[in-house]
């Protein structure tokens, strides 16, 4: 399967049930339900994107990139890899670029899985790694979340054996928005066999405010079997530009790189990423905007006495008291696009955090579609 498939469309293979997961969820849907809400009167809160436009500095970088669009971006890739390496205090040889972080996940599957291998992951979590495991003829082992919707790291470590090629930890987790703390993660790494690669997906890293959290990137020197995936799609607002990267030991970075296609990035995305990395205000400004809106929404949900999962991300899971599939369609009738159904949390609705106005529109629609008393 092509690594150009987005995280969302890749996840569409899950469908409503495991039995239906062989085909994307948009196949067989009615034209109205399958239509892409691209017009400006839609509120898009489905894919955990950043709703805010590129900064003036990023737009200037985009204009510069246009002047070299006829050339392959080899030098820009080297420059971006070096800038990312400096930001993490590692060597450029430890950075692997990808067409979004989903490309890094794809590379990891291809590099470390195969017939007779197993991949261990939480249930639910972002599905791409488990789905591509089928392509590699590997067995997926799913470990249910704890009662507070967090990774059961003890259970995941116990599920590892000599056949385990990959363990996937999404931290913060998609779709629950929960985290595992740095000390927990480090203890988990110590329990996983050194022959198993631990893939830590930190797509939502920049939104976390909990003091318990620590990036796994700083643990690679001690645990060289750890690989970290990051993206520019979320807080940097570059979902449409498709740029991500992996951080790994030199050996694992080389192994991952062998699975990458030539020039799997583009000149525009690289220049915008360089501008973002050089902008000291971008990350804190976007974090404040989106986290403040999330806190406002949580306060309103508490006022309604609705149950939700406390989140460290730019999305939120809200219990709706019944199967979420018709609720999702009801939002579409109001021209609001919300997240897909996760079968193991079938009564929960995932909503991305938009602007304050978009989030207020969602809340108004939620109160209409699922009155608080019905959710309770």
PDB file of N, CA and C in Angstrom, residues 174-247:
ATOM      1  N   UNK A 174      -3.995   8.571  20.247  1.00  0.00           N
ATOM      2  CA  UNK A 174      -5.128   8.872  19.382  1.00  0.00           C
ATOM      3  C   UNK A 174      -5.964   7.595  19.293  1.00  0.00           C
ATOM      4  N   UNK A 175      -7.215   7.583  19.773  1.00  0.00           N
ATOM      5  CA  UNK A 175      -8.134   8.716  19.877  1.00  0.00           C
ATOM      6  C   UNK A 175      -8.415   9.250  21.277  1.00  0.00           C
ATOM      7  N   UNK A 176      -7.796   8.705  22.325  1.00  0.00           N
ATOM      8  CA  UNK A 176      -8.237   9.053  23.679  1.00  0.00           C
ATOM      9  C   UNK A 176      -7.621  10.346  24.199  1.00  0.00           C
ATOM     10  N   UNK A 177      -6.489  10.778  23.642  1.00  0.00           N
ATOM     11  CA  UNK A 177      -5.829  11.993  24.116  1.00  0.00           C
ATOM     12  C   UNK A 177      -5.067  11.828  25.410  1.00  0.00           C
ATOM     13  N   UNK A 178      -4.942  10.593  25.897  1.00  0.00           N
ATOM     14  CA  UNK A 178      -4.265  10.328  27.164  1.00  0.00           C
ATOM     15  C   UNK A 178      -2.766  10.100  26.933  1.00  0.00           C
ATOM     16  N   UNK A 179      -1.999  10.203  28.029  1.00  0.00           N
ATOM     17  CA  UNK A 179      -0.558  10.006  27.955  1.00  0.00           C
ATOM     18  C   UNK A 179      -0.117   8.919  28.920  1.00  0.00           C
ATOM     19  N   UNK A 180       1.094   8.428  28.683  1.00  0.00           N
ATOM     20  CA  UNK A 180       1.822   7.677  29.711  1.00  0.00           C
ATOM     21  C   UNK A 180       3.005   8.540  30.103  1.00  0.00           C
ATOM     22  N   UNK A 181       3.329   8.564  31.385  1.00  0.00           N
ATOM     23  CA  UNK A 181       4.384   9.420  31.895  1.00  0.00           C
ATOM     24  C   UNK A 181       5.768   8.948  31.494  1.00  0.00           C
ATOM     25  N   UNK A 182       6.728   9.854  31.596  1.00  0.00           N
ATOM     26  CA  UNK A 182       8.089   9.533  31.208  1.00  0.00           C
ATOM     27  C   UNK A 182       8.697   8.398  32.005  1.00  0.00           C
ATOM     28  N   UNK A 183       8.471   8.382  33.308  1.00  0.00           N
ATOM     29  CA  UNK A 183       9.021   7.302  34.131  1.00  0.00           C
ATOM     30  C   UNK A 183       8.394   5.962  33.767  1.00  0.00           C
ATOM     31  N   UNK A 184       7.077   5.969  33.511  1.00  0.00           N
ATOM     32  CA  UNK A 184       6.392   4.737  33.083  1.00  0.00           C
ATOM     33  C   UNK A 184       6.977   4.237  31.765  1.00  0.00           C
ATOM     34  N   UNK A 185       7.196   5.164  30.844  1.00  0.00           N
ATOM     35  CA  UNK A 185       7.704   4.791  29.530  1.00  0.00           C
ATOM     36  C   UNK A 185       9.107   4.206  29.635  1.00  0.00           C
ATOM     37  N   UNK A 186       9.938   4.824  30.448  1.00  0.00           N
ATOM     38  CA  UNK A 186      11.304   4.338  30.598  1.00  0.00           C
ATOM     39  C   UNK A 186      11.318   2.937  31.214  1.00  0.00           C
ATOM     40  N   UNK A 187      10.461   2.694  32.207  1.00  0.00           N
ATOM     41  CA  UNK A 187      10.369   1.359  32.805  1.00  0.00           C
ATOM     42  C   UNK A 187       9.872   0.337  31.791  1.00  0.00           C
ATOM     43  N   UNK A 188       8.960   0.761  30.928  1.00  0.00           N
ATOM     44  CA  UNK A 188       8.450  -0.109  29.872  1.00  0.00           C
ATOM     45  C   UNK A 188       9.561  -0.488  28.901  1.00  0.00           C
ATOM     46  N   UNK A 189      10.356   0.484  28.488  1.00  0.00           N
ATOM     47  CA  UNK A 189      11.462   0.193  27.577  1.00  0.00           C
ATOM     48  C   UNK A 189      12.408  -0.847  28.179  1.00  0.00           C
ATOM     49  N   UNK A 190      12.620  -0.766  29.475  1.00  0.00           N
ATOM     50  CA  UNK A 190      13.531  -1.700  30.130  1.00  0.00           C
ATOM     51  C   UNK A 190      12.980  -3.124  30.127  1.00  0.00           C
ATOM     52  N   UNK A 191      11.645  -3.273  30.024  1.00  0.00           N
ATOM     53  CA  UNK A 191      11.025  -4.600  30.041  1.00  0.00           C
ATOM     54  C   UNK A 191      10.886  -5.213  28.658  1.00  0.00           C
ATOM     55  N   UNK A 192      10.903  -4.396  27.627  1.00  0.00           N
ATOM     56  CA  UNK A 192      10.745  -4.904  26.261  1.00  0.00           C
ATOM     57  C   UNK A 192      12.053  -5.548  25.805  1.00  0.00           C
ATOM     58  N   UNK A 193      11.998  -6.705  25.150  1.00  0.00           N
ATOM     59  CA  UNK A 193      13.238  -7.335  24.669  1.00  0.00           C
ATOM     60  C   UNK A 193      14.030  -6.397  23.763  1.00  0.00           C
ATOM     61  N   UNK A 194      15.341  -6.339  23.914  1.00  0.00           N
ATOM     62  CA  UNK A 194      16.155  -5.446  23.079  1.00  0.00           C
ATOM     63  C   UNK A 194      16.023  -5.732  21.587  1.00  0.00           C
ATOM     64  N   UNK A 195      15.604  -6.953  21.234  1.00  0.00           N
ATOM     65  CA  UNK A 195      15.439  -7.309  19.824  1.00  0.00           C
ATOM     66  C   UNK A 195      14.163  -6.725  19.231  1.00  0.00           C
ATOM     67  N   UNK A 196      13.279  -6.196  20.074  1.00  0.00           N
ATOM     68  CA  UNK A 196      12.014  -5.616  19.621  1.00  0.00           C
ATOM     69  C   UNK A 196      12.170  -4.108  19.481  1.00  0.00           C
ATOM     70  N   UNK A 197      11.739  -3.558  18.362  1.00  0.00           N
ATOM     71  CA  UNK A 197      11.755  -2.116  18.159  1.00  0.00           C
ATOM     72  C   UNK A 197      10.502  -1.505  18.769  1.00  0.00           C
ATOM     73  N   UNK A 198      10.681  -0.481  19.584  1.00  0.00           N
ATOM     74  CA  UNK A 198       9.556   0.245  20.185  1.00  0.00           C
ATOM     75  C   UNK A 198       9.346   1.525  19.387  1.00  0.00           C
ATOM     76  N   UNK A 199       8.223   1.603  18.708  1.00  0.00           N
ATOM     77  CA  UNK A 199       7.891   2.762  17.885  1.00  0.00           C
ATOM     78  C   UNK A 199       6.964   3.675  18.678  1.00  0.00           C
ATOM     79  N   UNK A 200       7.446   4.859  19.034  1.00  0.00           N
ATOM     80  CA  UNK A 200       6.673   5.812  19.831  1.00  0.00           C
ATOM     81  C   UNK A 200       6.204   6.937  18.911  1.00  0.00           C
ATOM     82  N   UNK A 201       4.907   7.034  18.726  1.00  0.00           N
ATOM     83  CA  UNK A 201       4.303   8.040  17.857  1.00  0.00           C
ATOM     84  C   UNK A 201       3.980   9.269  18.698  1.00  0.00           C
ATOM     85  N   UNK A 202       4.712  10.361  18.457  1.00  0.00           N
ATOM     86  CA  UNK A 202       4.533  11.591  19.215  1.00  0.00           C
ATOM     87  C   UNK A 202       3.945  12.706  18.350  1.00  0.00           C
ATOM     88  N   UNK A 203       2.958  12.353  17.526  1.00  0.00           N
ATOM     89  CA  UNK A 203       2.348  13.341  16.634  1.00  0.00           C
ATOM     90  C   UNK A 203       1.759  14.524  17.399  1.00  0.00           C
ATOM     91  N   UNK A 204       1.298  14.279  18.638  1.00  0.00           N
ATOM     92  CA  UNK A 204       0.629  15.328  19.419  1.00  0.00           C
ATOM     93  C   UNK A 204       1.485  15.819  20.579  1.00  0.00           C
ATOM     94  N   UNK A 205       2.768  15.555  20.509  1.00  0.00           N
ATOM     95  CA  UNK A 205       3.710  15.899  21.572  1.00  0.00           C
ATOM     96  C   UNK A 205       3.602  17.360  22.023  1.00  0.00           C
ATOM     97  N   UNK A 206       3.507  18.280  21.093  1.00  0.00           N
ATOM     98  CA  UNK A 206       3.607  19.706  21.423  1.00  0.00           C
ATOM     99  C   UNK A 206       2.432  20.238  22.237  1.00  0.00           C
ATOM    100  N   UNK A 207       1.323  19.511  22.291  1.00  0.00           N
ATOM    101  CA  UNK A 207       0.157  19.987  23.035  1.00  0.00           C
ATOM    102  C   UNK A 207       0.209  19.612  24.512  1.00  0.00           C
ATOM    103  N   UNK A 208       1.102  18.698  24.885  1.00  0.00           N
ATOM    104  CA  UNK A 208       1.106  18.163  26.243  1.00  0.00           C
ATOM    105  C   UNK A 208       1.593  19.214  27.238  1.00  0.00           C
ATOM    106  N   UNK A 209       0.874  19.320  28.362  1.00  0.00           N
ATOM    107  CA  UNK A 209       1.258  20.238  29.439  1.00  0.00           C
ATOM    108  C   UNK A 209       1.554  19.505  30.744  1.00  0.00           C
ATOM    109  N   UNK A 210       1.252  18.233  30.830  1.00  0.00           N
ATOM    110  CA  UNK A 210       1.467  17.482  32.058  1.00  0.00           C
ATOM    111  C   UNK A 210       2.958  17.373  32.387  1.00  0.00           C
ATOM    112  N   UNK A 211       3.345  17.649  33.627  1.00  0.00           N
ATOM    113  CA  UNK A 211       4.760  17.509  34.012  1.00  0.00           C
ATOM    114  C   UNK A 211       5.224  16.059  34.038  1.00  0.00           C
ATOM    115  N   UNK A 212       4.292  15.115  34.008  1.00  0.00           N
ATOM    116  CA  UNK A 212       4.667  13.691  34.008  1.00  0.00           C
ATOM    117  C   UNK A 212       5.223  13.235  32.663  1.00  0.00           C
ATOM    118  N   UNK A 213       4.919  13.986  31.623  1.00  0.00           N
ATOM    119  CA  UNK A 213       5.249  13.558  30.264  1.00  0.00           C
ATOM    120  C   UNK A 213       6.703  13.860  29.926  1.00  0.00           C
ATOM    121  N   UNK A 214       7.326  12.945  29.197  1.00  0.00           N
ATOM    122  CA  UNK A 214       8.658  13.185  28.632  1.00  0.00           C
ATOM    123  C   UNK A 214       8.707  12.545  27.252  1.00  0.00           C
ATOM    124  N   UNK A 215       9.332  13.231  26.318  1.00  0.00           N
ATOM    125  CA  UNK A 215       9.492  12.644  24.998  1.00  0.00           C
ATOM    126  C   UNK A 215      10.432  11.443  25.063  1.00  0.00           C
ATOM    127  N   UNK A 216      10.146  10.453  24.247  1.00  0.00           N
ATOM    128  CA  UNK A 216      11.016   9.275  24.176  1.00  0.00           C
ATOM    129  C   UNK A 216      12.289   9.562  23.402  1.00  0.00           C
ATOM    130  N   UNK A 217      12.350  10.707  22.709  1.00  0.00           N
ATOM    131  CA  UNK A 217      13.539  11.033  21.914  1.00  0.00           C
ATOM    132  C   UNK A 217      14.788  11.110  22.786  1.00  0.00           C
ATOM    133  N   UNK A 218      14.613  11.564  24.033  1.00  0.00           N
ATOM    134  CA  UNK A 218      15.749  11.661  24.935  1.00  0.00           C
ATOM    135  C   UNK A 218      16.169  10.341  25.544  1.00  0.00           C
ATOM    136  N   UNK A 219      15.468   9.258  25.224  1.00  0.00           N
ATOM    137  CA  UNK A 219      15.768   7.947  25.794  1.00  0.00           C
ATOM    138  C   UNK A 219      16.434   7.010  24.794  1.00  0.00           C
ATOM    139  N   UNK A 220      16.623   7.482  23.555  1.00  0.00           N
ATOM    140  CA  UNK A 220      17.156   6.598  22.512  1.00  0.00           C
ATOM    141  C   UNK A 220      18.594   6.187  22.800  1.00  0.00           C
ATOM    142  N   UNK A 221      19.385   7.076  23.381  1.00  0.00           N
ATOM    143  CA  UNK A 221      20.785   6.731  23.662  1.00  0.00           C
ATOM    144  C   UNK A 221      20.870   5.545  24.616  1.00  0.00           C
ATOM    145  N   UNK A 222      19.975   5.522  25.622  1.00  0.00           N
ATOM    146  CA  UNK A 222      19.975   4.400  26.563  1.00  0.00           C
ATOM    147  C   UNK A 222      19.273   3.187  25.986  1.00  0.00           C
ATOM    148  N   UNK A 223      18.231   3.409  25.194  1.00  0.00           N
ATOM    149  CA  UNK A 223      17.461   2.311  24.613  1.00  0.00           C
ATOM    150  C   UNK A 223      17.491   2.449  23.086  1.00  0.00           C
ATOM    151  N   UNK A 224      18.534   1.920  22.442  1.00  0.00           N
ATOM    152  CA  UNK A 224      18.685   2.123  20.995  1.00  0.00           C
ATOM    153  C   UNK A 224      17.632   1.421  20.147  1.00  0.00           C
ATOM    154  N   UNK A 225      16.781   0.589  20.756  1.00  0.00           N
ATOM    155  CA  UNK A 225      15.691  -0.043  20.009  1.00  0.00           C
ATOM    156  C   UNK A 225      14.449   0.850  19.923  1.00  0.00           C
ATOM    157  N   UNK A 226      14.537   2.070  20.444  1.00  0.00           N
ATOM    158  CA  UNK A 226      13.406   3.012  20.404  1.00  0.00           C
ATOM    159  C   UNK A 226      13.495   3.873  19.153  1.00  0.00           C
ATOM    160  N   UNK A 227      12.362   4.012  18.468  1.00  0.00           N
ATOM    161  CA  UNK A 227      12.224   4.900  17.316  1.00  0.00           C
ATOM    162  C   UNK A 227      11.069   5.853  17.610  1.00  0.00           C
ATOM    163  N   UNK A 228      11.258   7.145  17.371  1.00  0.00           N
ATOM    164  CA  UNK A 228      10.231   8.151  17.628  1.00  0.00           C
ATOM    165  C   UNK A 228       9.762   8.737  16.307  1.00  0.00           C
ATOM    166  N   UNK A 229       8.441   8.838  16.136  1.00  0.00           N
ATOM    167  CA  UNK A 229       7.854   9.470  14.950  1.00  0.00           C
ATOM    168  C   UNK A 229       7.262  10.814  15.344  1.00  0.00           C
ATOM    169  N   UNK A 230       7.559  11.834  14.560  1.00  0.00           N
ATOM    170  CA  UNK A 230       7.018  13.177  14.771  1.00  0.00           C
ATOM    171  C   UNK A 230       6.424  13.697  13.464  1.00  0.00           C
ATOM    172  N   UNK A 231       5.631  14.755  13.564  1.00  0.00           N
ATOM    173  CA  UNK A 231       5.000  15.321  12.374  1.00  0.00           C
ATOM    174  C   UNK A 231       4.966  16.843  12.445  1.00  0.00           C
ATOM    175  N   UNK A 232       4.925  17.468  11.281  1.00  0.00           N
ATOM    176  CA  UNK A 232       4.680  18.902  11.172  1.00  0.00           C
ATOM    177  C   UNK A 232       3.199  19.185  10.890  1.00  0.00           C
ATOM    178  N   UNK A 233       2.375  18.134  10.859  1.00  0.00           N
ATOM    179  CA  UNK A 233       0.972  18.295  10.468  1.00  0.00           C
ATOM    180  C   UNK A 233       0.133  18.975  11.531  1.00  0.00           C
ATOM    181  N   UNK A 234       0.482  18.836  12.786  1.00  0.00           N
ATOM    182  CA  UNK A 234      -0.418  19.244  13.859  1.00  0.00           C
ATOM    183  C   UNK A 234      -0.129  20.680  14.311  1.00  0.00           C
ATOM    184  N   UNK A 235       0.753  20.854  15.268  1.00  0.00           N
ATOM    185  CA  UNK A 235       0.922  22.199  15.817  1.00  0.00           C
ATOM    186  C   UNK A 235       1.538  23.162  14.799  1.00  0.00           C
ATOM    187  N   UNK A 236       2.334  22.638  13.849  1.00  0.00           N
ATOM    188  CA  UNK A 236       2.923  23.502  12.836  1.00  0.00           C
ATOM    189  C   UNK A 236       1.944  23.841  11.714  1.00  0.00           C
ATOM    190  N   UNK A 237       0.777  23.201  11.702  1.00  0.00           N
ATOM    191  CA  UNK A 237      -0.257  23.537  10.731  1.00  0.00           C
ATOM    192  C   UNK A 237       0.080  23.174   9.304  1.00  0.00           C
ATOM    193  N   UNK A 238       0.791  22.051   9.114  1.00  0.00           N
ATOM    194  CA  UNK A 238       1.252  21.674   7.781  1.00  0.00           C
ATOM    195  C   UNK A 238       0.638  20.366   7.292  1.00  0.00           C
ATOM    196  N   UNK A 239      -0.575  20.047   7.716  1.00  0.00           N
ATOM    197  CA  UNK A 239      -1.176  18.772   7.331  1.00  0.00           C
ATOM    198  C   UNK A 239      -1.229  18.601   5.818  1.00  0.00           C
ATOM    199  N   UNK A 240      -1.492  19.678   5.097  1.00  0.00           N
ATOM    200  CA  UNK A 240      -1.567  19.598   3.647  1.00  0.00           C
ATOM    201  C   UNK A 240      -0.223  19.536   2.963  1.00  0.00           C
ATOM    202  N   UNK A 241       0.847  19.767   3.684  1.00  0.00           N
ATOM    203  CA  UNK A 241       2.186  19.763   3.105  1.00  0.00           C
ATOM    204  C   UNK A 241       2.886  18.412   3.249  1.00  0.00           C
ATOM    205  N   UNK A 242       2.401  17.561   4.150  1.00  0.00           N
ATOM    206  CA  UNK A 242       2.879  16.191   4.318  1.00  0.00           C
ATOM    207  C   UNK A 242       4.372  16.119   4.612  1.00  0.00           C
ATOM    208  N   UNK A 243       4.738  16.426   5.838  1.00  0.00           N
ATOM    209  CA  UNK A 243       6.128  16.288   6.265  1.00  0.00           C
ATOM    210  C   UNK A 243       6.174  15.750   7.685  1.00  0.00           C
ATOM    211  N   UNK A 244       6.911  14.680   7.857  1.00  0.00           N
ATOM    212  CA  UNK A 244       7.146  14.103   9.174  1.00  0.00           C
ATOM    213  C   UNK A 244       8.573  13.613   9.252  1.00  0.00           C
ATOM    214  N   UNK A 245       8.939  13.066  10.399  1.00  0.00           N
ATOM    215  CA  UNK A 245      10.301  12.545  10.527  1.00  0.00           C
ATOM    216  C   UNK A 245      10.371  11.514  11.633  1.00  0.00           C
ATOM    217  N   UNK A 246      11.409  10.685  11.551  1.00  0.00           N
ATOM    218  CA  UNK A 246      11.701   9.720  12.595  1.00  0.00           C
ATOM    219  C   UNK A 246      13.029  10.046  13.236  1.00  0.00           C
ATOM    220  N   UNK A 247      13.136   9.743  14.535  1.00  0.00           N
ATOM    221  CA  UNK A 247      14.389   9.895  15.282  1.00  0.00           C
ATOM    222  C   UNK A 247      14.763   8.500  15.774  1.00  0.00           C
TER     223      UNK A 247
END
